[in-house]
Amino acid sequence: MNVLKSNYLIHFHQNEMHIFALTSFFNKKIMKSISENGYNYISVGSGQPVLILHGLMGGLSNFDGVFKYFPKLGYQVIAPELPIYTSSLLNTNVKFFAKFAYNFIKFKNLKNVIILGNSLGGHEGLIFSKLYPKLTK
């Protein structure tokens, strides 16, 4: 299945998601989704983690510069797919997504995480800071 999103084509194949840039080279694969323990996410680079919390309708193309720039400076940029469309209606709220981010951080054993959110993800980051003040600076 293919989904056209902003400047990217998202291609789903055999439980994997591949993202292709539609700019310079149409089929140049730039990132690969990882699926483990019920989480789907993209991770680029290594070092201090930067956790991207996406918005309700925003695509990862909103963070293209982050994925390209920060890994070169020694950061691991991680973007988990929020369970917006797979959770029950009662669980589609900011507090639930903040707890999702907390559980993802615990699962990945991430330390000293920088949280970067856009739109809904920004609200999620604020609630995360309120719920888990010892994990934020």
PDB file of C-alpha atoms in Angstrom:
ATOM      1  CA  MET A   1       0.000   0.000   0.000  1.00  0.00           C
ATOM      2  CA  ASN A   2       1.273   3.497  -0.825  1.00  0.00           C
ATOM      3  CA  VAL A   3       0.350   6.751   0.887  1.00  0.00           C
ATOM      4  CA  LEU A   4       1.355  10.099  -0.586  1.00  0.00           C
ATOM      5  CA  LYS A   5       2.130  12.530   2.241  1.00  0.00           C
ATOM      6  CA  SER A   6       3.532  16.008   1.631  1.00  0.00           C
ATOM      7  CA  ASN A   7       6.973  15.548   0.038  1.00  0.00           C
ATOM      8  CA  TYR A   8       7.180  11.823   0.776  1.00  0.00           C
ATOM      9  CA  LEU A   9       5.707   8.585  -0.421  1.00  0.00           C
ATOM     10  CA  ILE A  10       5.099   6.143   2.420  1.00  0.00           C
ATOM     11  CA  HIS A  11       5.129   2.529   1.228  1.00  0.00           C
ATOM     12  CA  PHE A  12       3.908  -0.328   3.422  1.00  0.00           C
ATOM     13  CA  HIS A  13       5.177  -3.796   2.549  1.00  0.00           C
ATOM     14  CA  GLN A  14       5.278  -6.967   4.662  1.00  0.00           C
ATOM     15  CA  ASN A  15       4.837  -5.161   8.014  1.00  0.00           C
ATOM     16  CA  GLU A  16       7.514  -2.607   7.140  1.00  0.00           C
ATOM     17  CA  MET A  17       7.146   1.042   6.306  1.00  0.00           C
ATOM     18  CA  HIS A  18       9.556   2.709   3.871  1.00  0.00           C
ATOM     19  CA  ILE A  19       9.689   6.444   3.273  1.00  0.00           C
ATOM     20  CA  PHE A  20      10.812   7.772  -0.106  1.00  0.00           C
ATOM     21  CA  ALA A  21      11.714  11.408  -0.817  1.00  0.00           C
ATOM     22  CA  LEU A  22       9.740  12.905  -3.676  1.00  0.00           C
ATOM     23  CA  THR A  23      12.137  15.784  -4.179  1.00  0.00           C
ATOM     24  CA  SER A  24      15.472  15.157  -5.954  1.00  0.00           C
ATOM     25  CA  PHE A  25      15.257  11.397  -6.487  1.00  0.00           C
ATOM     26  CA  PHE A  26      11.765   9.944  -6.426  1.00  0.00           C
ATOM     27  CA  ASN A  27      12.664   6.479  -5.155  1.00  0.00           C
ATOM     28  CA  LYS A  28      15.610   7.257  -2.892  1.00  0.00           C
ATOM     29  CA  LYS A  29      14.905   5.465   0.382  1.00  0.00           C
ATOM     30  CA  ILE A  30      15.885   7.754   3.256  1.00  0.00           C
ATOM     31  CA  MET A  31      14.485   6.016   6.366  1.00  0.00           C
ATOM     32  CA  LYS A  32      13.128   2.657   7.406  1.00  0.00           C
ATOM     33  CA  SER A  33      10.535   2.086  10.082  1.00  0.00           C
ATOM     34  CA  ILE A  34      11.312  -0.279  12.937  1.00  0.00           C
ATOM     35  CA  SER A  35       8.601  -2.405  14.538  1.00  0.00           C
ATOM     36  CA  GLU A  36       9.229  -4.040  17.900  1.00  0.00           C
ATOM     37  CA  ASN A  37       7.206  -4.783  21.013  1.00  0.00           C
ATOM     38  CA  GLY A  38       4.115  -3.117  19.536  1.00  0.00           C
ATOM     39  CA  TYR A  39       5.915   0.143  18.681  1.00  0.00           C
ATOM     40  CA  ASN A  40       6.515   1.481  15.179  1.00  0.00           C
ATOM     41  CA  TYR A  41       9.202   4.134  14.951  1.00  0.00           C
ATOM     42  CA  ILE A  42      11.992   5.635  12.907  1.00  0.00           C
ATOM     43  CA  SER A  43      15.462   6.069  14.362  1.00  0.00           C
ATOM     44  CA  VAL A  44      18.382   7.871  12.714  1.00  0.00           C
ATOM     45  CA  GLY A  45      21.841   8.407  14.201  1.00  0.00           C
ATOM     46  CA  SER A  46      23.287   7.647  17.621  1.00  0.00           C
ATOM     47  CA  GLY A  47      23.981   9.632  20.761  1.00  0.00           C
ATOM     48  CA  GLN A  48      21.701  11.715  22.981  1.00  0.00           C
ATOM     49  CA  PRO A  49      18.118  10.898  21.955  1.00  0.00           C
ATOM     50  CA  VAL A  50      15.758  13.476  20.447  1.00  0.00           C
ATOM     51  CA  LEU A  51      12.216  12.115  20.629  1.00  0.00           C
ATOM     52  CA  ILE A  52       9.918  13.575  17.973  1.00  0.00           C
ATOM     53  CA  LEU A  53       6.227  13.643  18.852  1.00  0.00           C
ATOM     54  CA  HIS A  54       4.277  14.260  15.658  1.00  0.00           C
ATOM     55  CA  GLY A  55       1.016  16.124  15.263  1.00  0.00           C
ATOM     56  CA  LEU A  56      -2.419  14.763  14.485  1.00  0.00           C
ATOM     57  CA  MET A  57      -2.289  15.216  10.716  1.00  0.00           C
ATOM     58  CA  GLY A  58       1.348  16.235  10.209  1.00  0.00           C
ATOM     59  CA  GLY A  59       3.799  14.102   8.294  1.00  0.00           C
ATOM     60  CA  LEU A  60       7.369  13.293   9.192  1.00  0.00           C
ATOM     61  CA  SER A  61       8.382  15.653   6.397  1.00  0.00           C
ATOM     62  CA  ASN A  62       7.771  18.404   8.972  1.00  0.00           C
ATOM     63  CA  PHE A  63      10.916  17.117  10.693  1.00  0.00           C
ATOM     64  CA  ASP A  64      13.049  16.462   7.610  1.00  0.00           C
ATOM     65  CA  GLY A  65      15.649  19.004   8.715  1.00  0.00           C
ATOM     66  CA  VAL A  66      15.852  17.425  12.178  1.00  0.00           C
ATOM     67  CA  PHE A  67      16.436  13.943  10.689  1.00  0.00           C
ATOM     68  CA  LYS A  68      19.168  15.288   8.395  1.00  0.00           C
ATOM     69  CA  TYR A  69      20.938  17.759  10.694  1.00  0.00           C
ATOM     70  CA  PHE A  70      21.057  16.416  14.253  1.00  0.00           C
ATOM     71  CA  PRO A  71      22.452  12.907  13.646  1.00  0.00           C
ATOM     72  CA  LYS A  72      25.539  14.605  12.185  1.00  0.00           C
ATOM     73  CA  LEU A  73      26.014  16.358  15.549  1.00  0.00           C
ATOM     74  CA  GLY A  74      25.858  13.174  17.629  1.00  0.00           C
ATOM     75  CA  TYR A  75      22.141  12.846  18.300  1.00  0.00           C
ATOM     76  CA  GLN A  76      19.810   9.910  17.818  1.00  0.00           C
ATOM     77  CA  VAL A  77      16.565  11.213  16.320  1.00  0.00           C
ATOM     78  CA  ILE A  78      13.615   8.936  17.088  1.00  0.00           C
ATOM     79  CA  ALA A  79      10.014   9.343  15.936  1.00  0.00           C
ATOM     80  CA  PRO A  80       7.513   6.841  17.325  1.00  0.00           C
ATOM     81  CA  GLU A  81       4.208   6.478  15.520  1.00  0.00           C
ATOM     82  CA  LEU A  82       1.549   7.623  17.941  1.00  0.00           C
ATOM     83  CA  PRO A  83      -1.371   5.175  18.212  1.00  0.00           C
ATOM     84  CA  ILE A  84      -3.847   7.827  17.092  1.00  0.00           C
ATOM     85  CA  TYR A  85      -5.841   5.587  14.765  1.00  0.00           C
ATOM     86  CA  THR A  86      -5.286   2.253  16.491  1.00  0.00           C
ATOM     87  CA  SER A  87      -6.383   3.196  20.026  1.00  0.00           C
ATOM     88  CA  SER A  88      -9.920   3.157  21.303  1.00  0.00           C
ATOM     89  CA  LEU A  89     -11.794   6.437  21.137  1.00  0.00           C
ATOM     90  CA  LEU A  90     -11.606   6.781  24.923  1.00  0.00           C
ATOM     91  CA  ASN A  91      -7.798   6.584  24.746  1.00  0.00           C
ATOM     92  CA  THR A  92      -7.274   9.179  22.054  1.00  0.00           C
ATOM     93  CA  ASN A  93      -6.327  12.038  24.354  1.00  0.00           C
ATOM     94  CA  VAL A  94      -3.161  13.935  25.162  1.00  0.00           C
ATOM     95  CA  LYS A  95      -2.617  12.297  28.562  1.00  0.00           C
ATOM     96  CA  PHE A  96      -2.826   8.823  27.000  1.00  0.00           C
ATOM     97  CA  PHE A  97      -0.264   9.808  24.337  1.00  0.00           C
ATOM     98  CA  ALA A  98       2.051  11.271  27.009  1.00  0.00           C
ATOM     99  CA  LYS A  99       1.928   7.931  28.837  1.00  0.00           C
ATOM    100  CA  PHE A 100       2.597   6.215  25.496  1.00  0.00           C
ATOM    101  CA  ALA A 101       5.747   8.344  25.111  1.00  0.00           C
ATOM    102  CA  TYR A 102       6.803   7.483  28.675  1.00  0.00           C
ATOM    103  CA  ASN A 103       6.344   3.755  28.044  1.00  0.00           C
ATOM    104  CA  PHE A 104       8.277   4.033  24.766  1.00  0.00           C
ATOM    105  CA  ILE A 105      11.167   5.795  26.547  1.00  0.00           C
ATOM    106  CA  LYS A 106      11.183   3.091  29.233  1.00  0.00           C
ATOM    107  CA  PHE A 107      11.035   0.296  26.624  1.00  0.00           C
ATOM    108  CA  LYS A 108      13.961   1.757  24.668  1.00  0.00           C
ATOM    109  CA  ASN A 109      15.814   2.531  27.939  1.00  0.00           C
ATOM    110  CA  LEU A 110      16.468   6.080  26.727  1.00  0.00           C
ATOM    111  CA  LYS A 111      18.264   8.523  29.018  1.00  0.00           C
ATOM    112  CA  ASN A 112      18.532  12.328  28.938  1.00  0.00           C
ATOM    113  CA  VAL A 113      15.854  12.572  26.228  1.00  0.00           C
ATOM    114  CA  ILE A 114      15.143  15.818  24.388  1.00  0.00           C
ATOM    115  CA  ILE A 115      11.448  15.999  23.513  1.00  0.00           C
ATOM    116  CA  LEU A 116      10.448  17.805  20.333  1.00  0.00           C
ATOM    117  CA  GLY A 117       6.746  18.049  19.556  1.00  0.00           C
ATOM    118  CA  ASN A 118       4.638  19.666  16.882  1.00  0.00           C
ATOM    119  CA  SER A 119       0.955  20.542  17.270  1.00  0.00           C
ATOM    120  CA  LEU A 120      -0.636  17.597  19.121  1.00  0.00           C
ATOM    121  CA  GLY A 121       2.894  16.343  19.844  1.00  0.00           C
ATOM    122  CA  GLY A 122       3.727  19.680  21.496  1.00  0.00           C
ATOM    123  CA  HIS A 123       0.725  19.343  23.797  1.00  0.00           C
ATOM    124  CA  GLU A 124       1.769  15.774  24.501  1.00  0.00           C
ATOM    125  CA  GLY A 125       5.258  16.990  25.437  1.00  0.00           C
ATOM    126  CA  LEU A 126       3.819  19.537  27.880  1.00  0.00           C
ATOM    127  CA  ILE A 127       1.629  16.937  29.589  1.00  0.00           C
ATOM    128  CA  PHE A 128       4.617  14.550  29.638  1.00  0.00           C
ATOM    129  CA  SER A 129       6.624  17.236  31.498  1.00  0.00           C
ATOM    130  CA  LYS A 130       3.833  17.663  34.016  1.00  0.00           C
ATOM    131  CA  LEU A 131       3.348  13.906  34.591  1.00  0.00           C
ATOM    132  CA  TYR A 132       7.058  13.026  34.672  1.00  0.00           C
ATOM    133  CA  PRO A 133       8.916  16.117  35.961  1.00  0.00           C
ATOM    134  CA  LYS A 134      11.995  14.096  36.995  1.00  0.00           C
ATOM    135  CA  LEU A 135      12.505  13.093  33.344  1.00  0.00           C
ATOM    136  CA  THR A 136      12.497  16.672  32.089  1.00  0.00           C
ATOM    137  CA  LYS A 137      14.837  19.601  32.603  1.00  0.00           C
TER     138      LYS A 137
END
